[in-house]
Short mmCIF file of N, CA and C in Angstrom, two decimals:
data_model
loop_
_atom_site.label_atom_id
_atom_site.label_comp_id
_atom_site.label_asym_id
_atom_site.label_seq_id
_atom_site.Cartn_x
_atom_site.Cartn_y
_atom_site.Cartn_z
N UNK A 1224 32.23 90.00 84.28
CA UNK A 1224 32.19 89.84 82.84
C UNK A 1224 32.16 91.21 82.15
N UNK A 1225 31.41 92.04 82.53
CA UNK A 1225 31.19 93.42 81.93
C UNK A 1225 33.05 93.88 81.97
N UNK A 1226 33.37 93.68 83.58
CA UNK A 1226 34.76 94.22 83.38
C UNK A 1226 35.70 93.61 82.46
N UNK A 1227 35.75 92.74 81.88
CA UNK A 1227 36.27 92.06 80.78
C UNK A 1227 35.84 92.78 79.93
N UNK A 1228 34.69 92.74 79.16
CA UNK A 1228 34.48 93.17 78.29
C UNK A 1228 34.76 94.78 77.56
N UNK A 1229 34.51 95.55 78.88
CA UNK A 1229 34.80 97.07 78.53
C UNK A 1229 36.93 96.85 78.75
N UNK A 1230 37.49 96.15 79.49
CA UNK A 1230 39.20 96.13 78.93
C UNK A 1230 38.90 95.85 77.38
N UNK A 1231 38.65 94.69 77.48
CA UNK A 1231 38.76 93.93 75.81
C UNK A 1231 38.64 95.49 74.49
N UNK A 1232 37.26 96.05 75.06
CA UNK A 1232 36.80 97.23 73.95
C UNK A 1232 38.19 98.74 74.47
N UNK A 1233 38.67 98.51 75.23
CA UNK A 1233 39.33 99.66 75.52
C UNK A 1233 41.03 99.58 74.39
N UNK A 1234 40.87 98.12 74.92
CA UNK A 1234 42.55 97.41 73.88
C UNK A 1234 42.30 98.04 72.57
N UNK A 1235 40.84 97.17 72.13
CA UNK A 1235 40.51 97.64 71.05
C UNK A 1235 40.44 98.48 70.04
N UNK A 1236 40.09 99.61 70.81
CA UNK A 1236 39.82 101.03 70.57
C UNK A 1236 41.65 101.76 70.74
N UNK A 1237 42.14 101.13 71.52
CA UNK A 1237 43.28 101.45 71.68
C UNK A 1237 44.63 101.37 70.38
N UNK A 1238 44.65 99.61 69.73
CA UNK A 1238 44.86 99.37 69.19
C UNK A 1238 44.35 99.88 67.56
N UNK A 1239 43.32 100.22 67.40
CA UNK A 1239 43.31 101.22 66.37
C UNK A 1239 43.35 102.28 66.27
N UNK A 1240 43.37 102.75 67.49
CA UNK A 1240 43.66 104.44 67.25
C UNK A 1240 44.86 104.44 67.24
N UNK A 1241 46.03 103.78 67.73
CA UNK A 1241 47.79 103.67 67.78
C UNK A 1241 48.16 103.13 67.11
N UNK A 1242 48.03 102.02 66.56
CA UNK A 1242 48.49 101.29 65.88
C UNK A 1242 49.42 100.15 66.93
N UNK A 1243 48.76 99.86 67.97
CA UNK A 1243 49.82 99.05 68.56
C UNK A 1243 49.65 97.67 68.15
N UNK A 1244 50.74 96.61 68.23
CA UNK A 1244 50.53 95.69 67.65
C UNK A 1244 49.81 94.54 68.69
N UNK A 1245 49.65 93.93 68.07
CA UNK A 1245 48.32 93.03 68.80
C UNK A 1245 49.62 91.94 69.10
N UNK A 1246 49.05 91.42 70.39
CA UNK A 1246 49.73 89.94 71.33
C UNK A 1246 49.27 88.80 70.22
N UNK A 1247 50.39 88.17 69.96
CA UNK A 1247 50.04 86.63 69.69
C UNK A 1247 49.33 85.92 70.23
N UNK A 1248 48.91 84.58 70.06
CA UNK A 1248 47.92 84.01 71.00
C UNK A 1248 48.85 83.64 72.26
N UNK A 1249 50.50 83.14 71.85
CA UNK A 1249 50.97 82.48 72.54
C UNK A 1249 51.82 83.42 73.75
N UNK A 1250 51.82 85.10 73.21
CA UNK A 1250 51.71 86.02 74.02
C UNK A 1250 51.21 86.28 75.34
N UNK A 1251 49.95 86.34 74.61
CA UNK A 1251 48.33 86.40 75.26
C UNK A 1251 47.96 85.49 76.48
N UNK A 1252 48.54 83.89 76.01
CA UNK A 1252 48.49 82.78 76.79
C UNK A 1252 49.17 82.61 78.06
N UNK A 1253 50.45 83.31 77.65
CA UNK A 1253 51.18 82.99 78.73
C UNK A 1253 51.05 84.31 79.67
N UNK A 1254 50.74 85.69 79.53
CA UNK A 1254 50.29 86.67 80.30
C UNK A 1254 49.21 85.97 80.86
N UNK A 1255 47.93 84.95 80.45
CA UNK A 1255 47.19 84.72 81.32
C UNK A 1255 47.23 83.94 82.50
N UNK A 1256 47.87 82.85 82.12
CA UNK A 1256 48.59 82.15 83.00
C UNK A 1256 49.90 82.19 83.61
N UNK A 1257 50.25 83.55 83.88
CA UNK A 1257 51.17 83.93 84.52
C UNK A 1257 50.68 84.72 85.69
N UNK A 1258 49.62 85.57 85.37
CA UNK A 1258 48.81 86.31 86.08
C UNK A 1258 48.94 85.71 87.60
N UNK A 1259 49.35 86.26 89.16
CA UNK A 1259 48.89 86.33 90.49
C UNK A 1259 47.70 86.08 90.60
N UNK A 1260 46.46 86.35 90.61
CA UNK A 1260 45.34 85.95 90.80
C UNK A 1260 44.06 86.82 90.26
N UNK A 1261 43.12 86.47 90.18
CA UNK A 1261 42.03 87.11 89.53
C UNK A 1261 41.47 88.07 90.43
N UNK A 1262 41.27 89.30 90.28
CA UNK A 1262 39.70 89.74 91.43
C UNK A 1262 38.72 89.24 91.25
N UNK A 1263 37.97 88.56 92.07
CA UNK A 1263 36.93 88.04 92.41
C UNK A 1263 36.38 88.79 93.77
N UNK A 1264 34.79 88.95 93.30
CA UNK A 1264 34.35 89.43 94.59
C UNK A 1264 32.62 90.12 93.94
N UNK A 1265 32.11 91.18 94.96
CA UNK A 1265 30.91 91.64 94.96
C UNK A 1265 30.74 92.67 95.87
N UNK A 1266 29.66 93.01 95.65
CA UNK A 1266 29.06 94.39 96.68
C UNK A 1266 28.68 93.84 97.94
N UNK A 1267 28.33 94.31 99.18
CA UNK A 1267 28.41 93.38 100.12
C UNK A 1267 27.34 93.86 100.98
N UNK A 1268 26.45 94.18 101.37
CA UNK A 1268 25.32 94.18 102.49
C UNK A 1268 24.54 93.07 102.93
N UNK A 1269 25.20 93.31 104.66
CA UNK A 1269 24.93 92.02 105.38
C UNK A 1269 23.45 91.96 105.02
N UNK A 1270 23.32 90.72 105.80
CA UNK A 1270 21.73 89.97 105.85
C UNK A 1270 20.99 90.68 106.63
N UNK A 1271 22.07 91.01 107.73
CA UNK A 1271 21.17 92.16 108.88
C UNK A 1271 20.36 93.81 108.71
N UNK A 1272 20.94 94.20 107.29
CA UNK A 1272 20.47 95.38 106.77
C UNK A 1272 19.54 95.12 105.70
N UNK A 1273 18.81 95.99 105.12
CA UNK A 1273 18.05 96.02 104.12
C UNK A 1273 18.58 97.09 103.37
N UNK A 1274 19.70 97.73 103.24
CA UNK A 1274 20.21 98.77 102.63
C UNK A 1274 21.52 99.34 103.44
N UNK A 1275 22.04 100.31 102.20
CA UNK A 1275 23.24 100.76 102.96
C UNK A 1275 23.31 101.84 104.25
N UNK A 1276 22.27 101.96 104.40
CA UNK A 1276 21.87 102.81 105.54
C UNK A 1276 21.44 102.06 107.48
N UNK A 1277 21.45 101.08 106.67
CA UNK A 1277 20.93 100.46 107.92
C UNK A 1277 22.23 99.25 108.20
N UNK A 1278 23.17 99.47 106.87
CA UNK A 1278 24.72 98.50 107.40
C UNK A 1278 25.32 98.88 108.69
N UNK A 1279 25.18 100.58 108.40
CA UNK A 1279 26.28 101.33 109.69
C UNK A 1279 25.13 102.06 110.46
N UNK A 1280 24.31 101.81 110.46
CA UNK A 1280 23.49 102.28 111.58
C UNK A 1280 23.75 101.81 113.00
N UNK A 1281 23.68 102.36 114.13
CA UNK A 1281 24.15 101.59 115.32
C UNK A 1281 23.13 100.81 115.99
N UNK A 1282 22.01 100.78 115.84
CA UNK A 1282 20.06 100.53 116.06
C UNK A 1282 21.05 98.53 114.91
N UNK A 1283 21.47 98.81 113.68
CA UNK A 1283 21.03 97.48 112.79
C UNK A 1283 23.12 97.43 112.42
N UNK A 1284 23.79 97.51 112.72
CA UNK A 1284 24.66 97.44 112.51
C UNK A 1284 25.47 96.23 113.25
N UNK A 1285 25.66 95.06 112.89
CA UNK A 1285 25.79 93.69 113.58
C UNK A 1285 27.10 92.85 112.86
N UNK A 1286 28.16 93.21 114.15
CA UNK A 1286 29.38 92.59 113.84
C UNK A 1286 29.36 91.39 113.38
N UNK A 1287 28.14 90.54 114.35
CA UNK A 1287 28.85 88.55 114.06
C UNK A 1287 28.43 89.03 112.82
N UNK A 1288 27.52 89.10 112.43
CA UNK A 1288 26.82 88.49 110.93
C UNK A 1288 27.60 89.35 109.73
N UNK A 1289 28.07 90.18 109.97
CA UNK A 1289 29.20 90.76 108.84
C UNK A 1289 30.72 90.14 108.74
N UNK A 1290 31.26 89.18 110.29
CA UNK A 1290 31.88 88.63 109.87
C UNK A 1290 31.74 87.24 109.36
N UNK A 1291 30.49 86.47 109.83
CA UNK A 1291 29.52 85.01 109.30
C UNK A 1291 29.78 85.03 107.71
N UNK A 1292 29.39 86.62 107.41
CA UNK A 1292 28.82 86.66 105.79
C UNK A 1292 30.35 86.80 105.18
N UNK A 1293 31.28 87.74 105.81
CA UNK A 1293 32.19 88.18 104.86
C UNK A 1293 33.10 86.65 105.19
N UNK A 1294 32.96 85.49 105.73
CA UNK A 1294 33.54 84.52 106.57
C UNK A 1294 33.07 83.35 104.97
N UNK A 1295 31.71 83.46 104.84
CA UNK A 1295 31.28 82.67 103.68
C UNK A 1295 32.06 82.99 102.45
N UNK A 1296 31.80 84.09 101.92
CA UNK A 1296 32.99 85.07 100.96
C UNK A 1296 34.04 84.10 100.57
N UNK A 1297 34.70 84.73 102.13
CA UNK A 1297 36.11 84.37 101.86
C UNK A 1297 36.03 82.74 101.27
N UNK A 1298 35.54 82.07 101.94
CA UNK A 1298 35.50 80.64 101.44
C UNK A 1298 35.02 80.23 100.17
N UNK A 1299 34.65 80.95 99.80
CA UNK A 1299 34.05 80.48 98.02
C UNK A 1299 35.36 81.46 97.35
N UNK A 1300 36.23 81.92 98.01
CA UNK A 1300 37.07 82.28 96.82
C UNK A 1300 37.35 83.80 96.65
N UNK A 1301 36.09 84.63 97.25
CA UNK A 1301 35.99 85.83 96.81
C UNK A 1301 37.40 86.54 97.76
N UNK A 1302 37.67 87.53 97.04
CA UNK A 1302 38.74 88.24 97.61
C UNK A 1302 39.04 89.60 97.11
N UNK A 1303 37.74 90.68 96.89
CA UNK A 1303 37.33 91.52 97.14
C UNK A 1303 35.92 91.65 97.50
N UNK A 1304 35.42 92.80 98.53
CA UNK A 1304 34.50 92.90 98.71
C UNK A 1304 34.42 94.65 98.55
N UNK A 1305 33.32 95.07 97.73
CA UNK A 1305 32.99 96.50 98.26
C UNK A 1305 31.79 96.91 98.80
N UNK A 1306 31.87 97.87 100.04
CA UNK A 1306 31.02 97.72 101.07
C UNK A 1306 30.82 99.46 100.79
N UNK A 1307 29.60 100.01 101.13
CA UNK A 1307 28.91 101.28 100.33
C UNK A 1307 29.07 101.73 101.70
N UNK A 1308 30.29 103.42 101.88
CA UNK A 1308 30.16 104.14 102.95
C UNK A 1308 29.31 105.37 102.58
N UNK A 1309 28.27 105.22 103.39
CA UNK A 1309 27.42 106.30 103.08
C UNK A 1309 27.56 107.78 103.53
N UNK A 1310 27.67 108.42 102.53
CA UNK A 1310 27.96 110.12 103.54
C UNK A 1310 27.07 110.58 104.29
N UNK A 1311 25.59 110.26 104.13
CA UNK A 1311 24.29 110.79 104.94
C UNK A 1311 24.85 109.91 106.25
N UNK A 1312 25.14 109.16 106.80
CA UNK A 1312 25.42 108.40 108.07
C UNK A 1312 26.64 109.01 108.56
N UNK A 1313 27.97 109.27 107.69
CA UNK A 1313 28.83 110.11 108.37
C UNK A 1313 28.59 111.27 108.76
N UNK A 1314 28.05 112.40 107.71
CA UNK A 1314 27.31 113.32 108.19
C UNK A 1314 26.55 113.45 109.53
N UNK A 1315 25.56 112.41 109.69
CA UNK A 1315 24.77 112.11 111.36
C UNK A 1315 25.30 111.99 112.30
N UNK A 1316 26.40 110.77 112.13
CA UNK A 1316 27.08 110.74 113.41
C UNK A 1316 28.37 110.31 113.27
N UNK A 1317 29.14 110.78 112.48
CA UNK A 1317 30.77 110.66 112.16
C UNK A 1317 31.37 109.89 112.92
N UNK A 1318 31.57 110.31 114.46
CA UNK A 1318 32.66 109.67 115.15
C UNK A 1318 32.03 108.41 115.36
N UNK A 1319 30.58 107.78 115.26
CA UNK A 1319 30.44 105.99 115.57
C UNK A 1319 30.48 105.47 114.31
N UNK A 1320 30.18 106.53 113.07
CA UNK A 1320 30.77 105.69 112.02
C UNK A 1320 31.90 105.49 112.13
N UNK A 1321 32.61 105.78 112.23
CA UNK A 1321 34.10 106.09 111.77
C UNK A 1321 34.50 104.50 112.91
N UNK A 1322 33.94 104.76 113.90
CA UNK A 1322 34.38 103.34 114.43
C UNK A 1322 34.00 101.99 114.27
N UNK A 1323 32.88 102.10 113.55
CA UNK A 1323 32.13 101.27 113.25
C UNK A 1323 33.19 100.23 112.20
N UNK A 1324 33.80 101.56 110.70
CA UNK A 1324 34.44 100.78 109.83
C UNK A 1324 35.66 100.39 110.72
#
């Protein structure tokens, strides 16, 4: 919703500083329902972590349940997920992060 809202204020702001002309409704309507699909989605830390530090840790870092969770996701629809790569963990141990993602 926020991301709606800050486009909506950007048009906005756009449209009066240019003068561009504003979409009809019936414009408007049919760009919406023409649209491919919505992003839908969320931030994502499994059940198995308590933070983003302990996602890619190799001690708490747990395949089934990241694919269980990102498995639920997918089924309600979602079809983005963003998942927090932490630089303090690459920093530590780079090459098992790096395999980890």
């Amino acid at each position: 919703l926020l991301s709606v809202l800050q486009i909506a204020w950007h048009w906005f702001t756009l449209e009066s500083k240019h003068n561009v002309n504003r979409w009809t409704v019936k414009e408007s309507s049919d760009w919406y329902f023409n649209l491919p699909e919505w992003i839908v989605g969320c931030n994502f830390l499994p059940s198995s972590a308590s933070n983003q530090f302990e996602m890619w840790q190799a001690e708490s870092f747990d395949v089934s349940v990241i694919e269980k969770e990102l498995g639920f996701a997918s089924r309600i629809g979602f079809n983005t997920i963003r998942v927090y790569l932490h630089d303090q963990i690459f920093n530590y141990e780079r090459d098992r992060f790096l395999q980890r993602i």
